[in-house]
Amino acid sequence: MSKPETSGPDSRPVLVVGAGPVGLTAAAELARRGTPVRLVDKTDAPSPLTKALMVWPRTLEVFRGLGATAYIDKHGLPVHSFRYNSGTDPICDIVFGDRTRPMVIVQPDVEELLREAFTDFGGRIEWRTELTRLSQDPDGVLATLRSPDGTESTEEFAYVIGGDGAGSMVRKSLGVEFKGATYPNVFILADTAIDGDLQRDAVHYYCTKNGIMVLVPLYNGRFRVFTAGPPGMRPEDLTEEVLQDFVDKRGPGGLKLYDVSWQTTFSIHARHAERFRAGRVFLAGDAAHIHSPAGGQGLNTGVTDAHNLAWKLALVHRGAAAPGLLDSYGVERAAVAQGVVKQAEVQTKAWMLAKRWQIALRDVSARFAERSGVFDRFYSPWLAGLTNHYPAGPAVDEDRSGRLRRPSNRNGHLLSDDALRESLPVDRYTLLVSLPPTGTRPPRLTELTETYGGLLTVRSAPGRRFSAVLVRPDHYVAAQDTTPELTRIHGHLATLAPAGSLTKEGHSA
């Protein structure tokens, strides 16, 4: 394969396999940064099935960054609380504030807003185009694609992203093991109209002796029904009468289902790929990890996988960052995925408790968590995607703040100022510098802009004391410094982008 110049941009495109939410996010994020990308999908057209539907604030932030604010406002239904019941007795009510409130946006609408964004950035989806073979060496990737007319062609790509779901052809081509287990129960989803008294701005959970029942409002006036069926249940066994019987026995009572528009049965798996990267090929979303829908994190985790990967690939692809930056993807996203899988498994098991003492302990614990503010301080921000954080590695400097001093912004954490995040560039790092009124601009700061101009923008503002916070293009904190020598910032940037590979143009504000 031809080897690209190490100090300049790579002209070969990135291949994204799978045009669901994960692949679309990756493709749109690459395209908005000027990276050539091809997006292929073996199906004929987008799926009309509603599938995932809970979109949390961090994911909404990603979508708004792609220009989807108006679409979200039109198609999203805000969820003000999760209401948990033991039988029909209320246990607790997790109320969401402005920063943590999710929206119900069904998957076809999520995919539509992402397709619109991708198209706006000049992209197009190649439907009925299937990946059949994959090989790579250190210099590139060869992918064989089958076109709609059945002919095959082998083409060269700079990188490949597998966003092609749990049965990922990309993962299988790599020989990556998909470790984990499958729950014995069969689970049921249905979208239906409901006649009865049911609050429409809340998600309702009923944990009963007959099983779990979750009712989620949809923006079109309908509800999503989620429950568990017996092991071995087949899709054809799920009639409207059977579904009504589940709701009668597990819901609050007095609800009548009608006009069921979609229903399915499925198994829940808890699995993760043994690695998220093999050379120049990456796995994201369900291709890398799958878990219970408890907590509604699946789509969100996949989208933020793609968001994490895309900005790194874009910087490396254009020659502004060293390839070592890509080593951070698997480490960072595996840490998040493991947390999501663990939380979903704990919640799923809590739903399905059968012994009286276990149920009593669960209910008491949930009530205490609500009354003590544990949900507000910890659980809701985590669900919202605002407290996911990344370990030290190629893209995050070691946290040296210590236990006694916790700054408002910590390495590996999302920048705490929501409004400031919205104003920062997405194609480069930003150094936020606080300068005392009597201080002068440190010479080392000027040196940064001269040396790392192709990678860095500097923003200065007055402050009580000198500080510098290095923010990544995804608006997570990479490194910090409190001295004008900026030793830590210089050291971190030198690791990311050796000076010989950078342009010398300065970008400061």
Short mmCIF file of C-alpha atoms in Angstrom, two decimals:
data_model
loop_
_atom_site.label_atom_id
_atom_site.label_comp_id
_atom_site.label_asym_id
_atom_site.label_seq_id
_atom_site.Cartn_x
_atom_site.Cartn_y
_atom_site.Cartn_z
CA MET A 1 0.00 0.00 0.00
CA SER A 2 1.07 3.56 -0.56
CA LYS A 3 2.35 5.25 2.56
CA PRO A 4 1.07 8.80 3.17
CA GLU A 5 3.36 11.61 4.11
CA THR A 6 3.74 11.60 7.91
CA SER A 7 3.92 15.40 8.19
CA GLY A 8 0.98 16.25 5.96
CA PRO A 9 -2.64 15.31 5.34
CA ASP A 10 -3.65 11.88 4.11
CA SER A 11 -5.66 12.03 0.89
CA ARG A 12 -7.30 8.62 1.34
CA PRO A 13 -10.82 8.54 2.82
CA VAL A 14 -11.96 6.96 6.07
CA LEU A 15 -14.43 4.13 5.51
CA VAL A 16 -17.38 4.00 7.91
CA VAL A 17 -19.39 0.77 7.85
CA GLY A 18 -22.99 1.02 9.05
CA ALA A 19 -25.39 3.97 8.60
CA GLY A 20 -27.12 3.74 11.97
CA PRO A 21 -26.68 6.37 14.69
CA VAL A 22 -23.06 5.39 15.39
CA GLY A 23 -21.86 5.31 11.81
CA LEU A 24 -23.78 8.46 10.94
CA THR A 25 -22.28 10.33 13.90
CA ALA A 26 -18.76 9.24 12.97
CA ALA A 27 -19.25 10.19 9.32
CA ALA A 28 -20.85 13.57 10.09
CA GLU A 29 -18.20 14.47 12.67
CA LEU A 30 -15.42 13.58 10.22
CA ALA A 31 -17.06 15.46 7.37
CA ARG A 32 -17.57 18.64 9.40
CA ARG A 33 -13.82 18.63 10.06
CA GLY A 34 -12.98 18.30 6.39
CA THR A 35 -11.94 14.63 6.50
CA PRO A 36 -12.85 12.63 3.36
CA VAL A 37 -15.23 9.86 4.35
CA ARG A 38 -17.29 7.12 2.74
CA LEU A 39 -20.32 5.75 4.57
CA VAL A 40 -21.70 2.38 3.42
CA ASP A 41 -24.57 0.22 4.60
CA LYS A 42 -25.67 -3.17 3.29
CA THR A 43 -29.40 -2.48 3.76
CA ASP A 44 -31.65 -0.85 1.18
CA ALA A 45 -32.77 2.11 3.27
CA PRO A 46 -33.07 3.42 6.83
CA SER A 47 -34.98 1.21 9.25
CA PRO A 48 -38.43 2.52 10.28
CA LEU A 49 -38.27 0.63 13.61
CA THR A 50 -38.27 2.92 16.63
CA LYS A 51 -35.74 0.82 18.62
CA ALA A 52 -33.74 3.14 20.93
CA LEU A 53 -35.42 6.33 22.09
CA MET A 54 -33.80 7.90 25.18
CA VAL A 55 -31.35 10.68 24.35
CA TRP A 56 -29.39 12.19 27.23
CA PRO A 57 -27.99 15.75 27.51
CA ARG A 58 -24.40 14.99 26.51
CA THR A 59 -25.64 13.26 23.35
CA LEU A 60 -28.04 16.15 22.68
CA GLU A 61 -25.02 18.44 22.96
CA VAL A 62 -23.23 16.40 20.30
CA PHE A 63 -26.28 16.59 18.02
CA ARG A 64 -26.66 20.34 18.53
CA GLY A 65 -23.02 20.74 17.59
CA LEU A 66 -23.95 19.16 14.26
CA GLY A 67 -26.66 21.78 13.73
CA ALA A 68 -29.67 19.76 14.88
CA THR A 69 -31.14 22.11 17.50
CA ALA A 70 -34.31 22.89 15.54
CA TYR A 71 -34.85 19.21 14.76
CA ILE A 72 -34.46 18.26 18.44
CA ASP A 73 -36.93 20.93 19.53
CA LYS A 74 -39.48 19.68 16.99
CA HIS A 75 -39.17 15.91 17.48
CA GLY A 76 -38.03 15.59 21.11
CA LEU A 77 -40.25 14.99 24.13
CA PRO A 78 -38.64 16.16 27.41
CA VAL A 79 -38.72 13.62 30.25
CA HIS A 80 -39.04 15.29 33.63
CA SER A 81 -38.72 12.25 35.86
CA PHE A 82 -38.31 8.50 36.24
CA ARG A 83 -41.07 7.20 38.53
CA TYR A 84 -40.35 3.87 40.23
CA ASN A 85 -43.05 1.70 41.79
CA SER A 86 -42.89 -1.53 43.76
CA GLY A 87 -46.05 -3.15 42.53
CA THR A 88 -48.31 -0.12 42.38
CA ASP A 89 -46.75 1.57 45.45
CA PRO A 90 -44.48 4.52 44.63
CA ILE A 91 -40.86 3.99 45.69
CA CYS A 92 -39.09 7.08 44.42
CA ASP A 93 -39.21 9.79 41.79
CA ILE A 94 -35.95 10.77 40.08
CA VAL A 95 -36.61 14.34 38.93
CA PHE A 96 -34.33 15.81 36.27
CA GLY A 97 -33.18 19.42 36.20
CA ASP A 98 -32.32 21.54 33.17
CA ARG A 99 -28.80 20.06 32.88
CA THR A 100 -29.78 16.40 33.32
CA ARG A 101 -33.17 16.16 31.58
CA PRO A 102 -33.28 13.62 28.72
CA MET A 103 -35.49 13.68 25.67
CA VAL A 104 -37.39 10.89 24.00
CA ILE A 105 -36.37 10.93 20.32
CA VAL A 106 -37.06 7.67 18.51
CA GLN A 107 -34.21 6.14 16.57
CA PRO A 108 -35.57 6.89 13.06
CA ASP A 109 -35.68 10.58 14.01
CA VAL A 110 -32.16 10.42 15.46
CA GLU A 111 -30.94 8.88 12.23
CA GLU A 112 -32.78 11.47 10.15
CA LEU A 113 -31.20 14.41 11.97
CA LEU A 114 -27.78 12.79 11.54
CA ARG A 115 -28.37 12.10 7.84
CA GLU A 116 -29.32 15.74 7.37
CA ALA A 117 -26.13 16.83 9.13
CA PHE A 118 -23.98 14.47 7.06
CA THR A 119 -25.59 15.72 3.85
CA ASP A 120 -25.09 19.35 4.92
CA PHE A 121 -21.37 18.61 5.28
CA GLY A 122 -21.23 17.19 1.77
CA GLY A 123 -21.63 13.48 2.53
CA ARG A 124 -23.83 10.80 1.03
CA ILE A 125 -24.76 7.28 2.12
CA GLU A 126 -23.99 4.35 -0.16
CA TRP A 127 -26.92 1.99 0.47
CA ARG A 128 -26.86 -1.68 -0.58
CA THR A 129 -23.07 -1.61 -0.35
CA GLU A 130 -21.60 -4.41 1.74
CA LEU A 131 -18.16 -4.95 3.22
CA THR A 132 -17.06 -8.48 2.33
CA ARG A 133 -13.32 -8.54 3.13
CA LEU A 134 -10.87 -6.50 5.12
CA SER A 135 -7.07 -6.54 5.37
CA GLN A 136 -4.52 -4.04 6.58
CA ASP A 137 -0.87 -3.28 7.11
CA PRO A 138 0.74 -0.41 9.05
CA ASP A 139 0.25 1.96 6.11
CA GLY A 140 -3.43 1.48 5.26
CA VAL A 141 -6.52 -0.70 4.96
CA LEU A 142 -7.81 -2.65 1.96
CA ALA A 143 -11.59 -3.14 1.97
CA THR A 144 -13.56 -5.15 -0.54
CA LEU A 145 -17.03 -3.70 -1.12
CA ARG A 146 -19.93 -5.34 -2.92
CA SER A 147 -21.97 -2.76 -4.82
CA PRO A 148 -25.76 -2.86 -5.42
CA ASP A 149 -25.28 -4.65 -8.75
CA GLY A 150 -23.25 -7.42 -7.07
CA THR A 151 -19.84 -6.46 -8.39
CA GLU A 152 -16.94 -6.27 -5.95
CA SER A 153 -14.06 -3.83 -5.84
CA THR A 154 -11.11 -3.58 -3.46
CA GLU A 155 -10.19 -0.08 -2.41
CA GLU A 156 -7.65 1.53 -0.11
CA PHE A 157 -8.60 3.56 2.94
CA ALA A 158 -6.68 5.45 5.60
CA TYR A 159 -8.82 3.99 8.41
CA VAL A 160 -12.00 1.97 8.89
CA ILE A 161 -14.69 2.45 11.55
CA GLY A 162 -17.03 -0.45 12.28
CA GLY A 163 -20.38 0.97 13.35
CA ASP A 164 -22.21 -2.04 11.98
CA GLY A 165 -23.93 -3.36 15.10
CA ALA A 166 -23.77 -6.43 17.29
CA GLY A 167 -23.22 -8.78 14.33
CA SER A 168 -20.40 -6.55 13.05
CA MET A 169 -18.67 -7.77 9.91
CA VAL A 170 -15.79 -5.45 10.75
CA ARG A 171 -15.30 -7.08 14.15
CA LYS A 172 -15.53 -10.57 12.67
CA SER A 173 -12.99 -9.65 9.97
CA LEU A 174 -10.57 -8.64 12.71
CA GLY A 175 -11.11 -11.86 14.64
CA VAL A 176 -11.91 -9.85 17.78
CA GLU A 177 -13.69 -11.86 20.46
CA PHE A 178 -17.08 -10.60 21.73
CA LYS A 179 -17.02 -11.64 25.38
CA GLY A 180 -19.98 -11.80 27.73
CA ALA A 181 -23.28 -13.55 28.40
CA THR A 182 -26.96 -13.54 27.51
CA TYR A 183 -29.84 -13.15 29.99
CA PRO A 184 -32.15 -16.20 30.06
CA ASN A 185 -35.36 -14.16 29.74
CA VAL A 186 -36.80 -12.91 26.48
CA PHE A 187 -37.65 -9.23 26.52
CA ILE A 188 -40.56 -7.49 24.82
CA LEU A 189 -40.87 -4.10 23.17
CA ALA A 190 -44.05 -2.59 21.77
CA ASP A 191 -45.18 0.87 20.67
CA THR A 192 -48.87 1.40 21.30
CA ALA A 193 -51.61 3.85 22.10
CA ILE A 194 -52.87 3.58 25.68
CA ASP A 195 -56.26 4.54 27.06
CA GLY A 196 -55.89 5.37 30.74
CA ASP A 197 -54.54 7.80 33.32
CA LEU A 198 -50.76 7.89 32.83
CA GLN A 199 -48.50 10.92 33.25
CA ARG A 200 -46.96 11.81 29.88
CA ASP A 201 -43.80 13.64 30.98
CA ALA A 202 -42.39 10.74 33.00
CA VAL A 203 -41.04 7.24 32.44
CA HIS A 204 -42.91 4.75 34.64
CA TYR A 205 -41.26 1.67 36.16
CA TYR A 206 -43.33 -1.06 37.82
CA CYS A 207 -41.40 -3.79 39.64
CA THR A 208 -44.01 -6.42 40.52
CA LYS A 209 -44.12 -10.03 41.65
CA ASN A 210 -45.19 -10.83 38.10
CA GLY A 211 -42.19 -9.09 36.52
CA ILE A 212 -40.94 -5.70 35.36
CA MET A 213 -42.95 -3.26 33.26
CA VAL A 214 -41.61 0.04 31.87
CA LEU A 215 -43.85 2.57 30.09
CA VAL A 216 -42.14 5.38 28.15
CA PRO A 217 -44.08 8.27 26.57
CA LEU A 218 -43.48 8.99 22.87
CA TYR A 219 -43.86 12.43 21.28
CA ASN A 220 -46.71 11.26 19.03
CA GLY A 221 -49.00 10.49 21.98
CA ARG A 222 -48.17 6.80 22.14
CA PHE A 223 -46.15 4.79 24.67
CA ARG A 224 -43.28 2.34 24.48
CA VAL A 225 -43.95 -0.82 26.53
CA PHE A 226 -40.96 -2.75 27.80
CA THR A 227 -41.29 -5.97 29.78
CA ALA A 228 -39.85 -9.47 30.14
CA GLY A 229 -41.32 -12.61 28.66
CA PRO A 230 -40.66 -16.24 29.56
CA PRO A 231 -37.54 -18.03 28.25
CA GLY A 232 -38.14 -19.45 24.80
CA MET A 233 -40.91 -17.04 23.88
CA ARG A 234 -41.10 -16.54 20.10
CA PRO A 235 -42.09 -13.32 18.27
CA GLU A 236 -45.24 -15.00 16.93
CA ASP A 237 -46.29 -15.76 20.53
CA LEU A 238 -46.61 -12.04 21.23
CA THR A 239 -50.19 -11.18 20.29
CA GLU A 240 -52.03 -8.02 21.34
CA GLU A 241 -53.96 -10.12 23.86
CA VAL A 242 -50.74 -11.44 25.40
CA LEU A 243 -49.30 -7.91 25.55
CA GLN A 244 -52.47 -6.60 27.22
CA ASP A 245 -52.26 -9.41 29.77
CA PHE A 246 -48.67 -8.39 30.65
CA VAL A 247 -49.77 -4.78 31.15
CA ASP A 248 -52.75 -5.83 33.27
CA LYS A 249 -50.61 -7.98 35.57
CA ARG A 250 -47.54 -5.75 35.79
CA GLY A 251 -48.75 -2.19 35.22
CA PRO A 252 -50.73 0.17 37.47
CA GLY A 253 -54.11 -1.19 36.31
CA GLY A 254 -56.80 0.48 34.30
CA LEU A 255 -54.77 0.75 31.09
CA LYS A 256 -56.17 -0.37 27.74
CA LEU A 257 -53.84 -0.90 24.79
CA TYR A 258 -54.98 -0.27 21.22
CA ASP A 259 -53.46 0.36 17.81
CA VAL A 260 -50.14 -1.40 18.44
CA SER A 261 -47.82 -0.07 15.71
CA TRP A 262 -44.73 -2.18 16.40
CA GLN A 263 -43.79 -5.06 18.65
CA THR A 264 -40.87 -7.44 18.94
CA THR A 265 -39.12 -9.87 21.26
CA PHE A 266 -35.38 -9.98 21.81
CA SER A 267 -32.67 -11.29 24.08
CA ILE A 268 -30.51 -9.03 26.24
CA HIS A 269 -26.78 -9.51 26.08
CA ALA A 270 -23.96 -8.06 28.14
CA ARG A 271 -20.92 -8.30 25.86
CA HIS A 272 -17.87 -6.27 24.96
CA ALA A 273 -15.14 -6.62 22.37
CA GLU A 274 -11.78 -7.67 23.77
CA ARG A 275 -10.34 -4.55 22.12
CA PHE A 276 -11.84 -1.55 20.33
CA ARG A 277 -8.97 -1.09 17.91
CA ALA A 278 -6.81 -3.29 15.72
CA GLY A 279 -4.24 -1.23 13.81
CA ARG A 280 -6.12 1.18 11.56
CA VAL A 281 -9.54 -0.37 12.19
CA PHE A 282 -11.84 0.74 15.03
CA LEU A 283 -15.06 -0.57 16.57
CA ALA A 284 -17.79 1.66 17.98
CA GLY A 285 -21.28 1.27 19.45
CA ASP A 286 -22.90 -2.17 19.42
CA ALA A 287 -20.00 -3.53 17.37
CA ALA A 288 -17.86 -2.94 20.47
CA HIS A 289 -20.30 -3.41 23.37
CA ILE A 290 -23.94 -4.34 24.01
CA HIS A 291 -25.90 -4.38 27.26
CA SER A 292 -29.32 -4.19 28.84
CA PRO A 293 -31.45 -1.17 27.86
CA ALA A 294 -31.82 -0.34 31.58
CA GLY A 295 -30.99 3.35 31.97
CA GLY A 296 -31.40 4.01 28.25
CA GLN A 297 -27.67 4.34 27.60
CA GLY A 298 -27.12 2.21 24.48
CA LEU A 299 -27.56 4.72 21.68
CA ASN A 300 -25.88 7.43 23.75
CA THR A 301 -22.78 5.36 24.44
CA GLY A 302 -22.45 4.48 20.76
CA VAL A 303 -22.85 8.09 19.62
CA THR A 304 -20.25 9.32 22.09
CA ASP A 305 -17.91 6.50 21.02
CA ALA A 306 -18.10 7.89 17.49
CA HIS A 307 -17.71 11.47 18.69
CA ASN A 308 -14.61 10.56 20.73
CA LEU A 309 -13.01 8.77 17.78
CA ALA A 310 -13.87 11.21 14.98
CA TRP A 311 -12.00 14.27 16.24
CA LYS A 312 -8.88 12.20 16.89
CA LEU A 313 -8.97 10.61 13.45
CA ALA A 314 -9.54 14.02 11.86
CA LEU A 315 -6.48 15.55 13.54
CA VAL A 316 -4.25 12.60 12.69
CA HIS A 317 -5.62 12.37 9.15
CA ARG A 318 -4.74 15.98 8.37
CA GLY A 319 -1.29 15.63 9.94
CA ALA A 320 -1.93 17.99 12.86
CA ALA A 321 -1.50 15.27 15.53
CA ALA A 322 0.71 12.24 15.88
CA PRO A 323 -0.85 8.78 15.34
CA GLY A 324 -0.23 8.00 19.02
CA LEU A 325 -3.32 10.08 19.80
CA LEU A 326 -5.43 7.22 18.42
CA ASP A 327 -4.14 4.91 21.15
CA SER A 328 -6.39 6.79 23.58
CA TYR A 329 -9.66 5.77 21.91
CA GLY A 330 -9.91 2.19 23.11
CA VAL A 331 -8.71 3.00 26.62
CA GLU A 332 -11.13 5.87 27.09
CA ARG A 333 -14.23 4.34 25.59
CA ALA A 334 -13.72 0.91 27.14
CA ALA A 335 -13.70 2.61 30.54
CA VAL A 336 -17.05 4.27 29.79
CA ALA A 337 -18.59 1.13 28.26
CA GLN A 338 -17.59 -1.00 31.25
CA GLY A 339 -19.32 1.47 33.57
CA VAL A 340 -22.47 1.45 31.45
CA VAL A 341 -22.56 -2.35 31.23
CA LYS A 342 -22.09 -2.65 34.99
CA GLN A 343 -24.82 -0.11 35.78
CA ALA A 344 -27.27 -1.68 33.33
CA GLU A 345 -26.63 -5.13 34.75
CA VAL A 346 -27.17 -3.93 38.34
CA GLN A 347 -30.43 -2.20 37.40
CA THR A 348 -31.67 -5.16 35.36
CA LYS A 349 -31.05 -7.54 38.26
CA ALA A 350 -32.72 -5.10 40.68
CA TRP A 351 -35.82 -5.10 38.46
CA MET A 352 -36.04 -8.87 38.53
CA LEU A 353 -35.58 -9.59 42.24
CA ALA A 354 -37.95 -12.28 43.55
CA LYS A 355 -37.22 -12.76 47.28
CA ARG A 356 -39.17 -10.57 49.69
CA TRP A 357 -36.15 -9.44 51.70
CA GLN A 358 -34.34 -8.46 48.51
CA ILE A 359 -37.31 -6.46 47.28
CA ALA A 360 -37.70 -4.74 50.66
CA LEU A 361 -34.00 -3.82 50.72
CA ARG A 362 -34.17 -2.47 47.17
CA ASP A 363 -37.19 -0.32 47.95
CA VAL A 364 -35.72 1.09 51.19
CA SER A 365 -32.42 1.85 49.43
CA ALA A 366 -34.16 3.66 46.57
CA ARG A 367 -36.25 5.79 48.94
CA PHE A 368 -33.13 6.71 50.91
CA ALA A 369 -31.24 7.62 47.75
CA GLU A 370 -34.04 9.98 46.71
CA ARG A 371 -34.43 11.65 50.11
CA SER A 372 -30.69 12.05 50.71
CA GLY A 373 -30.08 13.60 47.28
CA VAL A 374 -27.89 10.77 46.01
CA PHE A 375 -29.86 10.57 42.77
CA ASP A 376 -29.57 14.33 42.19
CA ARG A 377 -25.86 14.57 42.97
CA PHE A 378 -24.56 11.39 41.38
CA TYR A 379 -26.98 9.19 39.44
CA SER A 380 -28.78 11.80 37.30
CA PRO A 381 -25.56 13.54 36.15
CA TRP A 382 -24.09 10.13 35.30
CA LEU A 383 -27.17 9.16 33.28
CA ALA A 384 -26.96 12.52 31.54
CA GLY A 385 -23.42 11.67 30.38
CA LEU A 386 -21.95 14.67 32.17
CA THR A 387 -19.73 12.80 34.65
CA ASN A 388 -18.19 10.17 32.40
CA HIS A 389 -14.46 10.70 32.60
CA TYR A 390 -11.35 9.33 30.97
CA PRO A 391 -8.24 7.87 32.60
CA ALA A 392 -4.74 9.28 32.15
CA GLY A 393 -3.22 8.29 28.83
CA PRO A 394 -2.15 9.70 25.48
CA ALA A 395 -4.97 12.28 25.46
CA VAL A 396 -5.32 13.01 29.20
CA ASP A 397 -2.54 14.19 31.50
CA GLU A 398 -2.24 12.69 34.95
CA ASP A 399 -4.41 14.43 37.55
CA ARG A 400 -2.05 16.11 40.02
CA SER A 401 -4.65 18.11 41.96
CA GLY A 402 -4.59 15.78 44.98
CA ARG A 403 -7.44 14.82 47.28
CA LEU A 404 -7.51 18.04 49.31
CA ARG A 405 -7.80 20.38 46.32
CA ARG A 406 -10.37 19.57 43.67
CA PRO A 407 -10.48 22.26 40.95
CA SER A 408 -13.72 22.99 39.12
CA ASN A 409 -12.15 21.46 36.01
CA ARG A 410 -10.33 18.15 36.31
CA ASN A 411 -8.22 16.30 33.80
CA GLY A 412 -10.22 13.72 31.88
CA HIS A 413 -13.54 15.36 32.79
CA LEU A 414 -15.92 17.42 30.67
CA LEU A 415 -15.27 21.16 30.87
CA SER A 416 -17.68 22.30 33.57
CA ASP A 417 -18.97 25.51 31.90
CA ASP A 418 -21.83 24.46 29.58
CA ALA A 419 -22.02 27.78 27.74
CA LEU A 420 -18.26 27.94 27.24
CA ARG A 421 -18.22 24.45 25.74
CA GLU A 422 -20.65 25.57 23.04
CA SER A 423 -18.30 28.38 21.96
CA LEU A 424 -15.09 26.35 21.59
CA PRO A 425 -13.76 25.06 18.27
CA VAL A 426 -14.16 21.38 17.42
CA ASP A 427 -11.22 20.99 15.03
CA ARG A 428 -8.39 21.90 17.42
CA TYR A 429 -7.42 22.13 21.08
CA THR A 430 -8.17 25.29 23.06
CA LEU A 431 -5.95 26.67 25.81
CA LEU A 432 -8.00 28.72 28.28
CA VAL A 433 -5.60 31.10 30.04
CA SER A 434 -6.38 33.22 33.08
CA LEU A 435 -4.02 36.21 33.40
CA PRO A 436 -3.78 38.38 36.55
CA PRO A 437 -4.47 42.09 35.87
CA THR A 438 -0.91 43.07 36.84
CA GLY A 439 0.73 40.20 35.00
CA THR A 440 2.32 40.13 31.56
CA ARG A 441 1.82 37.58 28.84
CA PRO A 442 4.31 34.79 29.57
CA PRO A 443 6.88 34.19 26.81
CA ARG A 444 6.15 30.47 26.99
CA LEU A 445 2.57 31.20 25.99
CA THR A 446 3.72 32.90 22.80
CA GLU A 447 6.02 29.95 22.17
CA LEU A 448 3.02 27.61 22.37
CA THR A 449 1.12 29.43 19.64
CA GLU A 450 4.18 29.53 17.42
CA THR A 451 5.04 25.87 17.89
CA TYR A 452 1.58 24.30 17.93
CA GLY A 453 -0.37 26.72 15.76
CA GLY A 454 -1.85 23.97 13.61
CA LEU A 455 -3.28 22.24 16.66
CA LEU A 456 -4.07 24.98 19.16
CA THR A 457 -6.15 28.10 19.76
CA VAL A 458 -5.38 30.26 22.82
CA ARG A 459 -8.08 32.22 24.65
CA SER A 460 -7.02 34.66 27.36
CA ALA A 461 -9.17 36.29 30.03
CA PRO A 462 -8.44 38.28 33.19
CA GLY A 463 -8.35 36.40 36.47
CA ARG A 464 -7.08 36.56 40.04
CA ARG A 465 -4.15 34.22 39.40
CA PHE A 466 -2.46 32.58 36.47
CA SER A 467 -3.89 29.30 35.23
CA ALA A 468 -4.06 27.40 31.95
CA VAL A 469 -6.56 24.68 31.04
CA LEU A 470 -5.99 22.68 27.85
CA VAL A 471 -9.34 21.58 26.39
CA ARG A 472 -9.66 18.90 23.72
CA PRO A 473 -11.85 19.28 20.61
CA ASP A 474 -14.51 17.17 22.35
CA HIS A 475 -14.36 19.66 25.24
CA TYR A 476 -12.82 17.34 27.80
CA VAL A 477 -9.91 18.68 29.85
CA ALA A 478 -6.58 17.27 28.65
CA ALA A 479 -4.08 19.01 30.93
CA GLN A 480 -3.67 21.97 33.28
CA ASP A 481 -0.93 24.26 34.53
CA THR A 482 -0.70 26.93 37.22
CA THR A 483 2.74 28.35 36.41
CA PRO A 484 3.72 30.69 33.55
CA GLU A 485 6.37 28.18 32.47
CA LEU A 486 3.53 25.97 31.23
CA THR A 487 5.69 22.88 31.59
CA ARG A 488 2.79 20.44 31.73
CA ILE A 489 0.98 21.98 28.77
CA HIS A 490 4.14 22.01 26.66
CA GLY A 491 4.88 18.42 27.63
CA HIS A 492 1.39 17.20 26.78
CA LEU A 493 1.27 18.92 23.40
CA ALA A 494 4.76 17.68 22.53
CA THR A 495 3.53 14.12 23.06
CA LEU A 496 0.47 14.69 20.88
CA ALA A 497 2.14 16.54 18.05
CA PRO A 498 5.91 16.59 17.65
CA ALA A 499 6.93 20.01 16.41
CA GLY A 500 8.26 18.68 13.11
CA SER A 501 4.78 17.63 12.01
CA LEU A 502 3.05 20.94 12.76
CA THR A 503 2.35 24.12 10.85
CA LYS A 504 3.83 27.29 12.29
CA GLU A 505 0.79 29.51 12.00
CA GLY A 506 -0.31 31.02 15.29
CA HIS A 507 -3.94 31.07 16.42
CA SER A 508 -4.62 33.19 19.45
CA ALA A 509 -7.42 35.27 20.76
#
